[in-house]
Tab-separated table of C-alpha atoms in Angstrom:
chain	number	residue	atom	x	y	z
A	13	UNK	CA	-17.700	-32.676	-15.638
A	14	UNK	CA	-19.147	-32.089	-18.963
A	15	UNK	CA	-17.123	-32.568	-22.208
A	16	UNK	CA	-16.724	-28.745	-22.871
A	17	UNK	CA	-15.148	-28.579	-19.407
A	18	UNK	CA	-12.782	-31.453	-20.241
A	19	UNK	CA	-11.939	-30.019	-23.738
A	20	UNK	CA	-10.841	-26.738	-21.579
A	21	UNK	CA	-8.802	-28.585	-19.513
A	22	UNK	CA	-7.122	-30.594	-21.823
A	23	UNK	CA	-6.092	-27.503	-23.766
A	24	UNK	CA	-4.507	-25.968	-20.482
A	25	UNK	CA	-2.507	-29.012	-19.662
A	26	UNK	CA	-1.199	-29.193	-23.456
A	27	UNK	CA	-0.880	-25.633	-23.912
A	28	UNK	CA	-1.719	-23.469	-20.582
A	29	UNK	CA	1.365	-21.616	-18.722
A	30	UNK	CA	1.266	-20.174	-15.270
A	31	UNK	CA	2.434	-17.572	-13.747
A	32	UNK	CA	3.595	-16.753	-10.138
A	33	UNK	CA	1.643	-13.205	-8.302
A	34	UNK	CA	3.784	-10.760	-7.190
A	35	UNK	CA	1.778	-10.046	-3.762
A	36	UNK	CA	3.243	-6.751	-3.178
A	37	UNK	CA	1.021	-4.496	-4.826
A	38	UNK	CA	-2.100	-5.976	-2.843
A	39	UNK	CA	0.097	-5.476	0.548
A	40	UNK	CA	0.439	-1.633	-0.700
A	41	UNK	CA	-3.200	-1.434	-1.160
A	42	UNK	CA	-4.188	-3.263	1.931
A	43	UNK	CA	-1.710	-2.565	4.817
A	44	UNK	CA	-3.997	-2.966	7.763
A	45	UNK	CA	-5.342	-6.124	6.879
A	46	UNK	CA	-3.297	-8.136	4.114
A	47	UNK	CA	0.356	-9.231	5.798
A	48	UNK	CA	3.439	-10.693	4.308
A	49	UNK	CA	6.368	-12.538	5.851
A	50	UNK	CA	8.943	-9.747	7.519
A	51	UNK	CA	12.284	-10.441	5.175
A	52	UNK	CA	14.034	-11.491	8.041
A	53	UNK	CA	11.538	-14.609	8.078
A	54	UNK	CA	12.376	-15.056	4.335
A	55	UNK	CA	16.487	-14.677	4.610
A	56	UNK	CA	16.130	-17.126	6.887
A	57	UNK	CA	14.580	-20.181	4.601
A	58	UNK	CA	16.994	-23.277	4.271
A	59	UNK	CA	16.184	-25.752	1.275
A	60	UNK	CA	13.556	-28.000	3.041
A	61	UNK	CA	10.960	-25.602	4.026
A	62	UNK	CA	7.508	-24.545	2.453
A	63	UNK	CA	6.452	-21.327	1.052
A	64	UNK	CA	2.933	-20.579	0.103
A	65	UNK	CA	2.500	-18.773	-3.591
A	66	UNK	CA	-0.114	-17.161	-5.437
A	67	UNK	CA	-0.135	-19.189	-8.767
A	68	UNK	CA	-1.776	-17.556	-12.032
A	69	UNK	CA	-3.566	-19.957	-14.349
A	70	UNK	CA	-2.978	-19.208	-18.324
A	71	UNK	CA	-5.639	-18.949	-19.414
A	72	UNK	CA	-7.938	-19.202	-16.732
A	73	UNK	CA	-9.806	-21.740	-15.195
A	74	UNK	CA	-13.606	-22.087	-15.449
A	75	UNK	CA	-13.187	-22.276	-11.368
A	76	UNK	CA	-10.477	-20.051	-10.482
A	77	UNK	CA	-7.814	-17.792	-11.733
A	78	UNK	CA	-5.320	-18.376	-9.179
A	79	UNK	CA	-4.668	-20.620	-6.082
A	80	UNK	CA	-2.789	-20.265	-2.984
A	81	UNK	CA	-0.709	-23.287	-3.000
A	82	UNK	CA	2.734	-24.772	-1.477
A	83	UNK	CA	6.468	-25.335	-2.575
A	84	UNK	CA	9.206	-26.849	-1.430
A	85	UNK	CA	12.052	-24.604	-1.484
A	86	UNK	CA	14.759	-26.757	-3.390
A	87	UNK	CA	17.229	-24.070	-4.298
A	88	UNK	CA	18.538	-20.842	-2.923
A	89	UNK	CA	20.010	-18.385	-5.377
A	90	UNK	CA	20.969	-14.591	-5.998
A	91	UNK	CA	19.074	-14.751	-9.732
A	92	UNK	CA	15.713	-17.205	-8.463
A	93	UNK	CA	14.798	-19.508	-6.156
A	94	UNK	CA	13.433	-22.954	-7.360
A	95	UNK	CA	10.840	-25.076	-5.678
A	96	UNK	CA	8.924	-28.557	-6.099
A	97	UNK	CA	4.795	-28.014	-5.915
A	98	UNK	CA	3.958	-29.455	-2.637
A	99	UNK	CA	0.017	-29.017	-3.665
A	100	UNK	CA	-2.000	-31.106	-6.141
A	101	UNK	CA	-4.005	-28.083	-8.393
A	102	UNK	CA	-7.295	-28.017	-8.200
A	103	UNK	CA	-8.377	-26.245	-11.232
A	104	UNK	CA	-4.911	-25.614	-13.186
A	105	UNK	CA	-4.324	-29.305	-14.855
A	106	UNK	CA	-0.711	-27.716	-16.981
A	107	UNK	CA	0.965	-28.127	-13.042
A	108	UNK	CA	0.991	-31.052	-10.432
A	109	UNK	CA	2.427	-31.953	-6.814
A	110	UNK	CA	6.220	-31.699	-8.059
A	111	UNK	CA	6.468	-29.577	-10.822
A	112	UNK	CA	9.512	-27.410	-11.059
A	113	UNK	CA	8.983	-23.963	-10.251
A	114	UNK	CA	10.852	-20.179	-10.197
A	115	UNK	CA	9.991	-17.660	-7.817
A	116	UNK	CA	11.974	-14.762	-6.624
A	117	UNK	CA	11.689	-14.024	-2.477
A	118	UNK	CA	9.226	-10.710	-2.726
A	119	UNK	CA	6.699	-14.082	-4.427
A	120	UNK	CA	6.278	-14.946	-0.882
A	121	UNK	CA	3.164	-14.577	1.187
A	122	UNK	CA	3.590	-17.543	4.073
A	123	UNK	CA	6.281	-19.810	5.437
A	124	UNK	CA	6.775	-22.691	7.586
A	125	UNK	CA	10.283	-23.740	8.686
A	126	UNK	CA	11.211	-27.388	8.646
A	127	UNK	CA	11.854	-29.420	11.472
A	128	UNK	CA	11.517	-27.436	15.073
A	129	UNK	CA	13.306	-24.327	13.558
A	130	UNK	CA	11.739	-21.323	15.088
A	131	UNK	CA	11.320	-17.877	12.974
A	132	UNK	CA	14.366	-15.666	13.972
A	133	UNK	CA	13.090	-12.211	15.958
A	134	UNK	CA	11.182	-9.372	14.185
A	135	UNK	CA	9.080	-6.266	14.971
A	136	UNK	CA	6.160	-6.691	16.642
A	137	UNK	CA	2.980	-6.270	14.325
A	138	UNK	CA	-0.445	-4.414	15.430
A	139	UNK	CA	-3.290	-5.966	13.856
A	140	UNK	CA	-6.429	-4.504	13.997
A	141	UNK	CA	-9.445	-7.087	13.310
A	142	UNK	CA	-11.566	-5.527	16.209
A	143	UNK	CA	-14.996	-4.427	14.675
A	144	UNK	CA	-15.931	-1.214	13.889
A	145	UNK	CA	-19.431	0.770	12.485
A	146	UNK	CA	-18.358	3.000	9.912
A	147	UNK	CA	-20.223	4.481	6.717
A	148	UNK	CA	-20.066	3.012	3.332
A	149	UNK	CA	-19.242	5.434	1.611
A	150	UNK	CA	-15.874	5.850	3.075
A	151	UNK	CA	-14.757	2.069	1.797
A	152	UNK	CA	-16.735	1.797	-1.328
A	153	UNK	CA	-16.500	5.735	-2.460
A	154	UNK	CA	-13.318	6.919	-1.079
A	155	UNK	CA	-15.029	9.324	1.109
A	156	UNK	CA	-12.608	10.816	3.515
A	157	UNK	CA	-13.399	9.937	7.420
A	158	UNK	CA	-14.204	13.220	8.574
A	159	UNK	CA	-16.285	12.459	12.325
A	160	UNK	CA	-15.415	9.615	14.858
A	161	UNK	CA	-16.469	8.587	17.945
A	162	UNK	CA	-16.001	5.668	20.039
A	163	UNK	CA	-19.380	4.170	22.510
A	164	UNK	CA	-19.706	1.683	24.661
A	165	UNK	CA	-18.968	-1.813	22.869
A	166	UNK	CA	-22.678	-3.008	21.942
A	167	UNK	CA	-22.476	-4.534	18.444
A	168	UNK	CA	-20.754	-7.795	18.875
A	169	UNK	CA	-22.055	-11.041	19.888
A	170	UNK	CA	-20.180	-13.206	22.373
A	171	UNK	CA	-19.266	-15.509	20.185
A	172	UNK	CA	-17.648	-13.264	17.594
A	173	UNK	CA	-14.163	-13.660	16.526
A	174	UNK	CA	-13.346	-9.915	17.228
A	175	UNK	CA	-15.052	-7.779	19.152
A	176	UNK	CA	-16.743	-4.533	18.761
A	177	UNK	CA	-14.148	-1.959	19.314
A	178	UNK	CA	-16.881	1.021	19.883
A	179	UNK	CA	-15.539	2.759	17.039
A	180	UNK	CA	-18.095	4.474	15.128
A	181	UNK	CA	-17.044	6.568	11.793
A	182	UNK	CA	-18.564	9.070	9.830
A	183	UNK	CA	-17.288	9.781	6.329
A	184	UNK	CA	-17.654	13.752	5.156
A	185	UNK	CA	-20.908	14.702	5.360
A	186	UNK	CA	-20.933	18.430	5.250
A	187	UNK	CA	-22.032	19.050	2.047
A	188	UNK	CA	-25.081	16.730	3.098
A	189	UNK	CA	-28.698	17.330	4.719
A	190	UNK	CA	-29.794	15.087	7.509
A	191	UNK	CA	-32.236	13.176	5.150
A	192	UNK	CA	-29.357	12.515	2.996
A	193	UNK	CA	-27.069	11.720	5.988
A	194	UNK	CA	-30.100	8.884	7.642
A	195	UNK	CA	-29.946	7.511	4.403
A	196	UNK	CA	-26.186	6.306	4.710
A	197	UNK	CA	-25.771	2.734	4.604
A	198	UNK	CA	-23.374	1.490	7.161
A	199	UNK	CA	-20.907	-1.899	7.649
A	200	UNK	CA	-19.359	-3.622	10.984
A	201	UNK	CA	-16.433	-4.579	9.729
A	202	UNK	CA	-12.236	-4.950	10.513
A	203	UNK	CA	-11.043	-1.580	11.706
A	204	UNK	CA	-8.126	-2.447	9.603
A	205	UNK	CA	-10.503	-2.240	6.675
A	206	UNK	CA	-11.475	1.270	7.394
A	207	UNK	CA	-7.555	1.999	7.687
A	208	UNK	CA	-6.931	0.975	4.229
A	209	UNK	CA	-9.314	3.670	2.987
A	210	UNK	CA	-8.168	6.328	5.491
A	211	UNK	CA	-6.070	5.731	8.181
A	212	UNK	CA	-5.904	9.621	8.670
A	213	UNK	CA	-6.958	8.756	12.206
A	214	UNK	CA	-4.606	5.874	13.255
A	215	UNK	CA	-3.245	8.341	16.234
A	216	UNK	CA	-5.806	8.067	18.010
A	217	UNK	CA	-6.868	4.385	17.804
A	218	UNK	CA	-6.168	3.923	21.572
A	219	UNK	CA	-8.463	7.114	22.364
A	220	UNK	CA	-10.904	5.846	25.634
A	221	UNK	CA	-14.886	5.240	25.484
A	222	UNK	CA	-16.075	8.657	25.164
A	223	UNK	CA	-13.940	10.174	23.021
A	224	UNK	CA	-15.298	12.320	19.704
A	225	UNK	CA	-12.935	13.605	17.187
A	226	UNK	CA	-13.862	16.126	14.213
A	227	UNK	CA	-11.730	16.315	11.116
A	228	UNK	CA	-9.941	19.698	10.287
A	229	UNK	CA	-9.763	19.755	6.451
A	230	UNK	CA	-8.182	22.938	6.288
A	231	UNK	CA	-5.313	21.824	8.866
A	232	UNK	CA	-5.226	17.610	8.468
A	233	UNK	CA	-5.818	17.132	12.187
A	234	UNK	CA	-8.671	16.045	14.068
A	235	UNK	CA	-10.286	18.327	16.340
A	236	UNK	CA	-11.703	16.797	20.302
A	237	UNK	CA	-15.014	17.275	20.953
A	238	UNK	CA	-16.915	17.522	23.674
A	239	UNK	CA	-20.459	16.284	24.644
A	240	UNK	CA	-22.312	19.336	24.144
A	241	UNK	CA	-20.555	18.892	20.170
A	242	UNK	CA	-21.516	15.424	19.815
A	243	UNK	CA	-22.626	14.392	16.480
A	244	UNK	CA	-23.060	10.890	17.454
A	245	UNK	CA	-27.257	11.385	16.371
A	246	UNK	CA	-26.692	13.134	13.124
């Protein structure tokens, strides 16, 4: 570590704050892929157990702005809950394993109960991590998912996490020639991904091998296709 590093960190421990991420806004953004604890998980914390917190560095850290990091929950209140740091830092020297800390409930974005205490009952969650093919555009430019179809699994390798759910997904290319439309780059990634962009579709997730859907812009529904309307080549 060279001395302007250690001059940094000095300055944070004598002087640096932290704050504590409200996740919320990131679960808003990211539904389909980004999960919090149900708040029947959370009512049910006794002093004792461990909840995991985002934790802001101020200012930041020549590493990291944040880290994910532990607390034990030492106090259970209406106006904030207080906790011990169950983590050493790595790159925010103004907290250590034990420092006192303030966090409300919504703060929390994992759990683990103490002892053999199981989580109480909740809804059942869908994930969706199978892979998908889907155009760029529609992630990185907001392009609405206007064709779908879903082939034969092919994609995947056997050792892959998730597999290849045979989703393929266009994003609105009507205003587009076919040069322009080849030219498309494309990801495999998370269906949930996709979802977060445009989960216009979500209906008909569970639609069989085979199935082609074309978006209706004038009505908000998707439209069946059959093979002779396949746009599966374009």
């Amino acid at each position: 570590m060279g001395l302007k590093h250690r001059l940094h960190n000095l300055r944070r421990r004598v002087f640096g704050s932290w704050s504590i991420d409200d996740p919320r806004p990131i679960q808003a953004d990211a539904p389909y892929t980004y999960f919090l604890p149900s708040a029947e998980r959370i009512a049910a914390l006794l002093p004792g157990d461990l909840v995991k917190l985002v934790i802001r560095s101020h200012p930041p850290g020549p590493e990291w702005d944040a880290e994910r990091m532990w607390a034990e929950v030492k106090n259970i209140a209406p106006e904030g809950w207080t906790g011990a740091l169950a983590n050493t830092p790595c790159d925010m020297p103004q907290l250590r394993e034990g420092s006192r800390l303030t966090f409300q409930p919504f703060h929390i974005i994992d759990l683990i109960y103490e002892g053999d205490r199981e989580a109480p009952p909740g809804l059942p969650r869908r994930e969706y991590w199978d892979r998908c093919m889907v155009d760029s555009c529609v992630l990185d430019e907001g392009v609405p998912v206007y064709y779908i179809y879903r082939d034969e699994p092919d994609m995947g390798d056997e050792d892959d996490k998730y597999p290849d759910s045979g989703w393929r997904i266009r994003g609105d290319y009507r205003d587009l020639n076919d040069e322009q439309l080849h030219a498309r780059k494309h990801d495999y990634i998370a269906i949930g991904k996709v979802l977060n962009a445009d989960d216009s579709w979500l209906h008909l997730i569970d639609s069989p091998v085979g199935s082609a859907w074309l978006r209706n812009f004038e009505t908000g529904g998707y439209e069946p296709l059959g093979d002779e309307d396949n746009h599966g080549d374009n």
